[in-house]
Short mmCIF file of C-alpha atoms in Angstrom, two decimals:
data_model
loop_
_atom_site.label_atom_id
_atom_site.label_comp_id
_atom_site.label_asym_id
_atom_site.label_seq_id
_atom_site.Cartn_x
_atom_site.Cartn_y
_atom_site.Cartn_z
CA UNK S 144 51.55 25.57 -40.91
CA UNK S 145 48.82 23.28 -42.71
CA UNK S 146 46.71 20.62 -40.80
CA UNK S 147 49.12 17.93 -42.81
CA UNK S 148 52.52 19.25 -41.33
CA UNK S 149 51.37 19.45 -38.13
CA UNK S 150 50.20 15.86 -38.39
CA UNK S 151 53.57 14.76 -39.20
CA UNK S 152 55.00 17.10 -36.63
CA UNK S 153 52.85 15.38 -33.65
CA UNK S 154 54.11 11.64 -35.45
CA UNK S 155 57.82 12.78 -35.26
CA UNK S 156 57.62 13.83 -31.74
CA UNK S 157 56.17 10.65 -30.81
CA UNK S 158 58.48 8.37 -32.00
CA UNK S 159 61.00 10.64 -33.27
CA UNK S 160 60.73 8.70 -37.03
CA UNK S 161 60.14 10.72 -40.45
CA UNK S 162 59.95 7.94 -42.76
CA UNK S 163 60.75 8.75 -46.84
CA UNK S 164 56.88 9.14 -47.65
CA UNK S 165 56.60 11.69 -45.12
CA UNK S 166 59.08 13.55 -46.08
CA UNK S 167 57.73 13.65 -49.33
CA UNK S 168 54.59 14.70 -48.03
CA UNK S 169 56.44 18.10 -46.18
CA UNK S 170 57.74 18.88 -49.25
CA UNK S 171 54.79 18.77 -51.13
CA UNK S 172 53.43 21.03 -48.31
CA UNK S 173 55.98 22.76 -47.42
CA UNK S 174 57.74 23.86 -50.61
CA UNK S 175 55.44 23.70 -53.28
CA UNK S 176 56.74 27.03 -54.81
CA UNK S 177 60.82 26.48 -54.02
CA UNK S 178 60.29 29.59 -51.99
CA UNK S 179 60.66 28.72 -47.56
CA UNK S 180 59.26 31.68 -45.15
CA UNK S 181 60.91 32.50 -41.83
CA UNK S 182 58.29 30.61 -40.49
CA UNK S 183 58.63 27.46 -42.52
CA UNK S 184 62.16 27.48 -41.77
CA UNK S 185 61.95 28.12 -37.73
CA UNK S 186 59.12 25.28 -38.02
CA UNK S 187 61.38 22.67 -39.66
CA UNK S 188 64.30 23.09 -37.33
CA UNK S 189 62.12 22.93 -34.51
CA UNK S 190 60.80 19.25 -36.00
CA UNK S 191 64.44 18.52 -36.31
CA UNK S 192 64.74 18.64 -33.11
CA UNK S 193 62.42 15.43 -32.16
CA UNK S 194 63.72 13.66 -34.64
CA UNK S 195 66.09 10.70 -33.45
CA UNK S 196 66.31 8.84 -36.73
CA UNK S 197 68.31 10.95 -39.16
CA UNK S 198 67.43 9.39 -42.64
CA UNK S 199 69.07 10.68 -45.95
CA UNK S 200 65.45 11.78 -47.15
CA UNK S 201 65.30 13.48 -43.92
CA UNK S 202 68.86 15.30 -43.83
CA UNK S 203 68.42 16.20 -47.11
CA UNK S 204 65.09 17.98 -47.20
CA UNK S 205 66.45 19.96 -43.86
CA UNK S 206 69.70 20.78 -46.05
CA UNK S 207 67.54 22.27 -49.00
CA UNK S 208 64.81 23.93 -47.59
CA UNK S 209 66.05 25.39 -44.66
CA UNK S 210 69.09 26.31 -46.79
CA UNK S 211 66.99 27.98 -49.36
CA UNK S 212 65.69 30.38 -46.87
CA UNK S 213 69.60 31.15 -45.16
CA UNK S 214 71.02 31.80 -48.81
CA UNK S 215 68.47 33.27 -50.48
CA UNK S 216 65.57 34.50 -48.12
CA UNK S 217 66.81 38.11 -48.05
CA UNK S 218 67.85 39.98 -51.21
CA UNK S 219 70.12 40.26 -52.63
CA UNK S 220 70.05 36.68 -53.28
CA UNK S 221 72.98 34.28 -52.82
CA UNK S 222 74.26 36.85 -49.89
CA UNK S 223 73.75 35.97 -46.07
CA UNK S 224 72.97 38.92 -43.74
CA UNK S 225 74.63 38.83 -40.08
CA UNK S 226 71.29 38.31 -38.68
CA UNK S 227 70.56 35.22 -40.52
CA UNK S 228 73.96 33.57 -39.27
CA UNK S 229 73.54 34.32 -36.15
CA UNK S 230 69.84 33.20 -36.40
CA UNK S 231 71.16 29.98 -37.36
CA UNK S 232 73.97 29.16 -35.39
CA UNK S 233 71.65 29.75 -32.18
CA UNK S 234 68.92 28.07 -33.50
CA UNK S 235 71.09 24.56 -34.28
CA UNK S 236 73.47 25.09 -31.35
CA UNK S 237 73.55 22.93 -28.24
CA UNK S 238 75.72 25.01 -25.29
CA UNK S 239 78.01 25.19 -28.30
CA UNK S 240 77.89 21.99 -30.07
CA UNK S 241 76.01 20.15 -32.90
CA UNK S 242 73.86 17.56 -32.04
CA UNK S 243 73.47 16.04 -35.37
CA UNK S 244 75.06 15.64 -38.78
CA UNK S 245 72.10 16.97 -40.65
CA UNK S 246 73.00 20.24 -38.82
CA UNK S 247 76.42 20.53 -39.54
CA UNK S 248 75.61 19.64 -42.76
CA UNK S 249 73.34 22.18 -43.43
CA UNK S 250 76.00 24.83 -42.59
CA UNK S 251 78.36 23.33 -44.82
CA UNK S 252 76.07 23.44 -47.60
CA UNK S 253 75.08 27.06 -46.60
CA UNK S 254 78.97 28.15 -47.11
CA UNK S 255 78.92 26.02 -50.57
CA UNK S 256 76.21 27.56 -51.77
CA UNK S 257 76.26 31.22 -50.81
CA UNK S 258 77.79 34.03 -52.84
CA UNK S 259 79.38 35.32 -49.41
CA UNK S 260 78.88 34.81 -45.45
CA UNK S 261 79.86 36.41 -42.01
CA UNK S 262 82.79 34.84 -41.16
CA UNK S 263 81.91 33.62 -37.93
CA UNK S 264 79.36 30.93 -39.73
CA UNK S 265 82.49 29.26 -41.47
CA UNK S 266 84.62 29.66 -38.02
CA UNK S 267 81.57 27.70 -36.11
CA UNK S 268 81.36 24.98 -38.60
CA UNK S 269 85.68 24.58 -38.43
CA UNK S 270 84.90 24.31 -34.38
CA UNK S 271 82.55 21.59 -34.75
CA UNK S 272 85.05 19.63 -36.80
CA UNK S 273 88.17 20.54 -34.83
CA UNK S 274 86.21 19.86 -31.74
CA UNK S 275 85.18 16.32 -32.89
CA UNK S 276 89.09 15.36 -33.99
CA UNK S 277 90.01 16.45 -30.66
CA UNK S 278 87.34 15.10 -28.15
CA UNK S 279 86.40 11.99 -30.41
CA UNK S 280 82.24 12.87 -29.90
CA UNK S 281 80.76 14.71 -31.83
CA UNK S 282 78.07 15.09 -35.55
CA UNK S 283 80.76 13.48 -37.52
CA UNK S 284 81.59 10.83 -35.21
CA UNK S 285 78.21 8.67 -35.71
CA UNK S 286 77.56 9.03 -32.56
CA UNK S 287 81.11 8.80 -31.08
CA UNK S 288 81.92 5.29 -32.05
CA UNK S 289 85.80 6.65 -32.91
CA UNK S 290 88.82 7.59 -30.39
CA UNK S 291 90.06 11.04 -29.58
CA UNK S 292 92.80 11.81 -31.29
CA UNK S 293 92.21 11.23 -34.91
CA UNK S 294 90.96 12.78 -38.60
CA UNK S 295 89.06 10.46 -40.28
CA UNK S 296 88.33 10.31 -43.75
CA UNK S 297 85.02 11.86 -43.22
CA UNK S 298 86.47 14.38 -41.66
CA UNK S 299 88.82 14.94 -44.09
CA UNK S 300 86.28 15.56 -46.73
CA UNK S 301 84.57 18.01 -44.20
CA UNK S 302 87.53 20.25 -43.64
CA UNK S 303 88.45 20.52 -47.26
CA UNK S 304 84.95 21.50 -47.99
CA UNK S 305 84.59 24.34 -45.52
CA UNK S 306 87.93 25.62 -45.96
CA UNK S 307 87.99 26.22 -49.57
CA UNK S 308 84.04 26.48 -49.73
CA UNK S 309 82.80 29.47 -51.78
CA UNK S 310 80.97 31.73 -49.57
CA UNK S 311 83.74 32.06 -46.90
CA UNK S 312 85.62 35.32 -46.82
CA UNK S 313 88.26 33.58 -49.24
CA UNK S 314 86.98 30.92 -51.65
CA UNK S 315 89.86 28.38 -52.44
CA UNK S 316 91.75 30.41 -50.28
CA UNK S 317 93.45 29.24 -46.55
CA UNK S 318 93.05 31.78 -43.74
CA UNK S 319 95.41 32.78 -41.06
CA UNK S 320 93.15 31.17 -38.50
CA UNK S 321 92.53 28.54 -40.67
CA UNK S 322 96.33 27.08 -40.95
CA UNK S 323 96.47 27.78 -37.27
CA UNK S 324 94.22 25.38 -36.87
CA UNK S 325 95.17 22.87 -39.34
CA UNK S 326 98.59 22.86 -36.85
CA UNK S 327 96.39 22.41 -34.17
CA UNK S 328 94.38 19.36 -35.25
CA UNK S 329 98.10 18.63 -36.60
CA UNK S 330 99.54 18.52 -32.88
CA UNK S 331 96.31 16.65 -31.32
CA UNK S 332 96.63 13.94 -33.48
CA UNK S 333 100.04 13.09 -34.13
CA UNK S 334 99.92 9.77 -32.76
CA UNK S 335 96.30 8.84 -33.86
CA UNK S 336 94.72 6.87 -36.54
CA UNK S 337 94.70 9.45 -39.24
CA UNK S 338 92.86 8.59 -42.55
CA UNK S 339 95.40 8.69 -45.37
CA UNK S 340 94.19 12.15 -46.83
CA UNK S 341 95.06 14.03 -43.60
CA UNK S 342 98.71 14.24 -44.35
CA UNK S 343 97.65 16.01 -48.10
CA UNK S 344 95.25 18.23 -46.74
CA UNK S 345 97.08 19.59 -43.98
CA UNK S 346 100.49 20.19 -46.44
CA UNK S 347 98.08 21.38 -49.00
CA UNK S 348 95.79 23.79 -46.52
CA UNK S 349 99.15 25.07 -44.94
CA UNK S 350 101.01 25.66 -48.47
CA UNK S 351 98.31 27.55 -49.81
CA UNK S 352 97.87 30.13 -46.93
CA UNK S 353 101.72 30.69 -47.38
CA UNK S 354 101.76 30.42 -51.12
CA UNK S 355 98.38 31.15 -52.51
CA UNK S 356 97.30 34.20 -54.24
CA UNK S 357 96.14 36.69 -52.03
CA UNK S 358 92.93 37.84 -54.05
CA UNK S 359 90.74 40.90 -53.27
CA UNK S 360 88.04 40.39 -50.90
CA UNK S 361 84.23 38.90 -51.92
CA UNK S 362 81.70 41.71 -52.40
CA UNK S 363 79.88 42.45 -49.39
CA UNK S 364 76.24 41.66 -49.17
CA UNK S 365 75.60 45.56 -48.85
CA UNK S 366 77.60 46.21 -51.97
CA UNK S 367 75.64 43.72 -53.90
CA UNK S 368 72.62 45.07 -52.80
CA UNK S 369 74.07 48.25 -53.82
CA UNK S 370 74.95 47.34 -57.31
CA UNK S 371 71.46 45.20 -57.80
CA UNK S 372 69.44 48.35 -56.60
CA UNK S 373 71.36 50.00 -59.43
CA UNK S 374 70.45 47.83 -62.40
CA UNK S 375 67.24 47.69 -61.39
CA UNK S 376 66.57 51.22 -61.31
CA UNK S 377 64.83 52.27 -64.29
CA UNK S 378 65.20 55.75 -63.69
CA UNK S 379 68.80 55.54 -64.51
CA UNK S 380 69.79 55.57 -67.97
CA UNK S 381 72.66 52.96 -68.05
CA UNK S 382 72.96 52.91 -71.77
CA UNK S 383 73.81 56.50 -71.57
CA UNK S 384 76.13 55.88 -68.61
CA UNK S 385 78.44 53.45 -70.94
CA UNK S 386 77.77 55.14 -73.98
CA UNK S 387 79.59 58.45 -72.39
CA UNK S 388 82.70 56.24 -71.53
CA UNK S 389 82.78 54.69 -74.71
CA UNK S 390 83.31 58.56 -76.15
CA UNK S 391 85.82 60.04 -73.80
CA UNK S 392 87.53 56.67 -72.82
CA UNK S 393 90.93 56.96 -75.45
CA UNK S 394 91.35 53.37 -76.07
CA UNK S 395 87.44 51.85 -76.08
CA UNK S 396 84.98 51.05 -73.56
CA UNK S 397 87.18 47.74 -72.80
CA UNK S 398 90.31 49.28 -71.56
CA UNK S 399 88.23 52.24 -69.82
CA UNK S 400 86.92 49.24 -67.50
CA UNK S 401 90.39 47.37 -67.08
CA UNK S 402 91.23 47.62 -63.38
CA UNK S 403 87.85 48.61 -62.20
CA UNK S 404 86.27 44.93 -61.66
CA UNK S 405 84.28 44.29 -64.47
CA UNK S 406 85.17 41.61 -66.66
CA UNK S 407 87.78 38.67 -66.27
CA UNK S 408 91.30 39.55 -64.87
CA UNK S 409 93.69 39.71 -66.92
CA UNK S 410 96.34 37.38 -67.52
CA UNK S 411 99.07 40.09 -68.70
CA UNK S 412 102.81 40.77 -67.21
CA UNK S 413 101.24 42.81 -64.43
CA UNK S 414 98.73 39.66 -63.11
CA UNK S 415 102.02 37.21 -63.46
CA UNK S 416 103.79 39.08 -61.45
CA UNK S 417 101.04 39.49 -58.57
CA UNK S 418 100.99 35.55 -58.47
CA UNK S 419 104.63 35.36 -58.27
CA UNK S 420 104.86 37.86 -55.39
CA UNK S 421 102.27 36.02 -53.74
CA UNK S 422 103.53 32.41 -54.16
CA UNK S 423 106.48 33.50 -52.79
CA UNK S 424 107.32 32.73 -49.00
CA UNK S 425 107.64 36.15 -47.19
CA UNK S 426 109.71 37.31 -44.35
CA UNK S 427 106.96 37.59 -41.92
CA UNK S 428 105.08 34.17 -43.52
CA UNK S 429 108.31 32.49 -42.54
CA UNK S 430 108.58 34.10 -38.87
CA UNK S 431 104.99 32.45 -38.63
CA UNK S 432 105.85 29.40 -39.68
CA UNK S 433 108.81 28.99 -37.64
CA UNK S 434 106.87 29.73 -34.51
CA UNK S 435 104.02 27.00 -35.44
CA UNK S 436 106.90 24.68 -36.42
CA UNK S 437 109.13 25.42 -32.97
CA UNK S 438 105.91 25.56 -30.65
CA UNK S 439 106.44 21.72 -29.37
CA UNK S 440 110.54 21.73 -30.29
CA UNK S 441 110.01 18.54 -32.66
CA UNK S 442 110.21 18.32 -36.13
CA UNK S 443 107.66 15.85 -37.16
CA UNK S 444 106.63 13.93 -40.02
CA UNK S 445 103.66 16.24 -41.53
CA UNK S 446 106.17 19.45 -40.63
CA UNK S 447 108.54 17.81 -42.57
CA UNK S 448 106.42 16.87 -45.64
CA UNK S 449 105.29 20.53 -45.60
CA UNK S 450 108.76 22.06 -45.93
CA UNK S 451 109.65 19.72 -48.81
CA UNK S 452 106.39 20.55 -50.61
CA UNK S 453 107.30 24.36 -50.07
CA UNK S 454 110.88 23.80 -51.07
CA UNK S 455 110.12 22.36 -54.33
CA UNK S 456 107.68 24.32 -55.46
CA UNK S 457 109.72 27.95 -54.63
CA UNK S 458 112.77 25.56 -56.30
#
């Protein structure tokens, strides 16, 4: 680290205040190339920790740089290795909470941005929020001011975001786990002061699990590194490689790649019918429902707006 950050640094843990110039000034010195070393990274978190006084500037250059290094410090770039998650998570972690919104932000963004993720980096960022409905304290309380027992708007926009963010195991696509605890927070909160999205989300995060297409998995950071290693090997002559299918493949090079991943799905009689299959309600997706819906013996408002969202759409 430079003479400059370090001045900062010893400011910050003095009177835990990074005003918008200094800021500035890190990322001048910091990131002058758009490229953040281990180092930088471990270095920046560590001045997070002094700092008292979260400002935008301040959440924001934590969210970038440190970001820049989680999604694309390793290659292949845009993938994030199971070290690096679990680099971060005990790096930001406080005996198993968040102590600040910049953190919890920075996750967020991390699952936004990335191509894919270890699961358990989208599971600890749904904890943090389910933990903060439940207990009322927490990084998106603002410093607790709100009762147990409630989703606020904020919250609201936080769930959606991790849920259907890209670089968890399903992009716009509800887990399992993930409706399980949508019921959860469902149950906890029942007689709170829910922000009027809640209802939507938790019909909408419930309907897709049970309805939404069930699409093949992300590629694996070790397959893309795989396939990159592969176009970037000059020794291989891909030209020839295609130019052989294009011979001996009967109908083209384009139908000799149908069904093998490259390209856009198709939208023929065969893709139709995978959505249908899929939207539809199956016997064991119903069995699972049934036990979330029977697990407190009431039928309760948000149960009952799911079923009539589910109804009319398989009507």
């Amino acid at each position: 680290m430079s003479h400059h950050f370090r001045e900062i640094a010893a400011r910050a843990v003095a009177d835990g205040v990074i005003d918008a110039q200094e800021v500035l000034a890190l990322r001048q010195v910091v990131w002058p190339d758009g490229v953040i070393s281990p180092d930088e990274a471990e270095a920046i978190l560590l001045l997070n920790d002094h700092v008292r006084e979260h400002t935008p500037e301040w959440t924001d250059f934590v969210v970038e740089a440190v970001g820049e290094f989680v999604v694309n410090g390793c290659a292949p770039r845009g993938y994030v290795d199971a070290s690096t998650a679990d680099w971060l998570i005990a790096r930001i972690d406080h005996d198993g909470r968040l102590d600040s919104m910049t953190e919890l932000e920075l996750i967020v963004r991390v699952l936004e941005r990335a191509l894919n993720c270890p699961d358990r980096l989208k599971a600890y960022a749904l904890a943090q929020i389910e933990r903060a409905v439940v207990f009322g304290s927490g990084p998106t309380r603002d410093g607790g001011s709100l009762s147990a027992g409630s989703v606020s708007t904020s919250e609201c926009v936080l769930l959606r975001r991790v849920i259907f963010a890209a670089g968890g195991s399903g992009p716009a696509q509800v887990s399992k786990p993930e409706a399980e605890m949508l019921f959860r927070i469902k149950d906890a909160t029942l007689d709170g002061n829910n922000a009027p999205d809640w209802e939507r989300l938790f019909v909408q995060g419930v309907a897709n699990f049970l309805q939404g297409w069930k699409r093949p998995e992300q590629l694996t950071r070790e397959r893309a590194g795989q396939l990159e290693a592969f176009m970037d090997d000059r020794t291989t002559n891909v030209g020839r490689f295609f130019s052989r299918m294009v011979q001996t493949a009967p109908n083209g090079l384009l139908s000799s790649l149908r069904g093998t991943g490259f390209g856009r799905r198709g939208t023929g009689a065969h893709s139709v019918a995978e959505a249908r299959a899929d939207f539809e309600v199956t016997d064991s997706e119903r069995l699972w429902l049934d036990a979330q819906i029977d697990a407190d013996d009431t039928l309760d408002p948000l149960e009952q707006a799911l079923l009539r969202f589910i109804m009319q759409e398989e009507g």
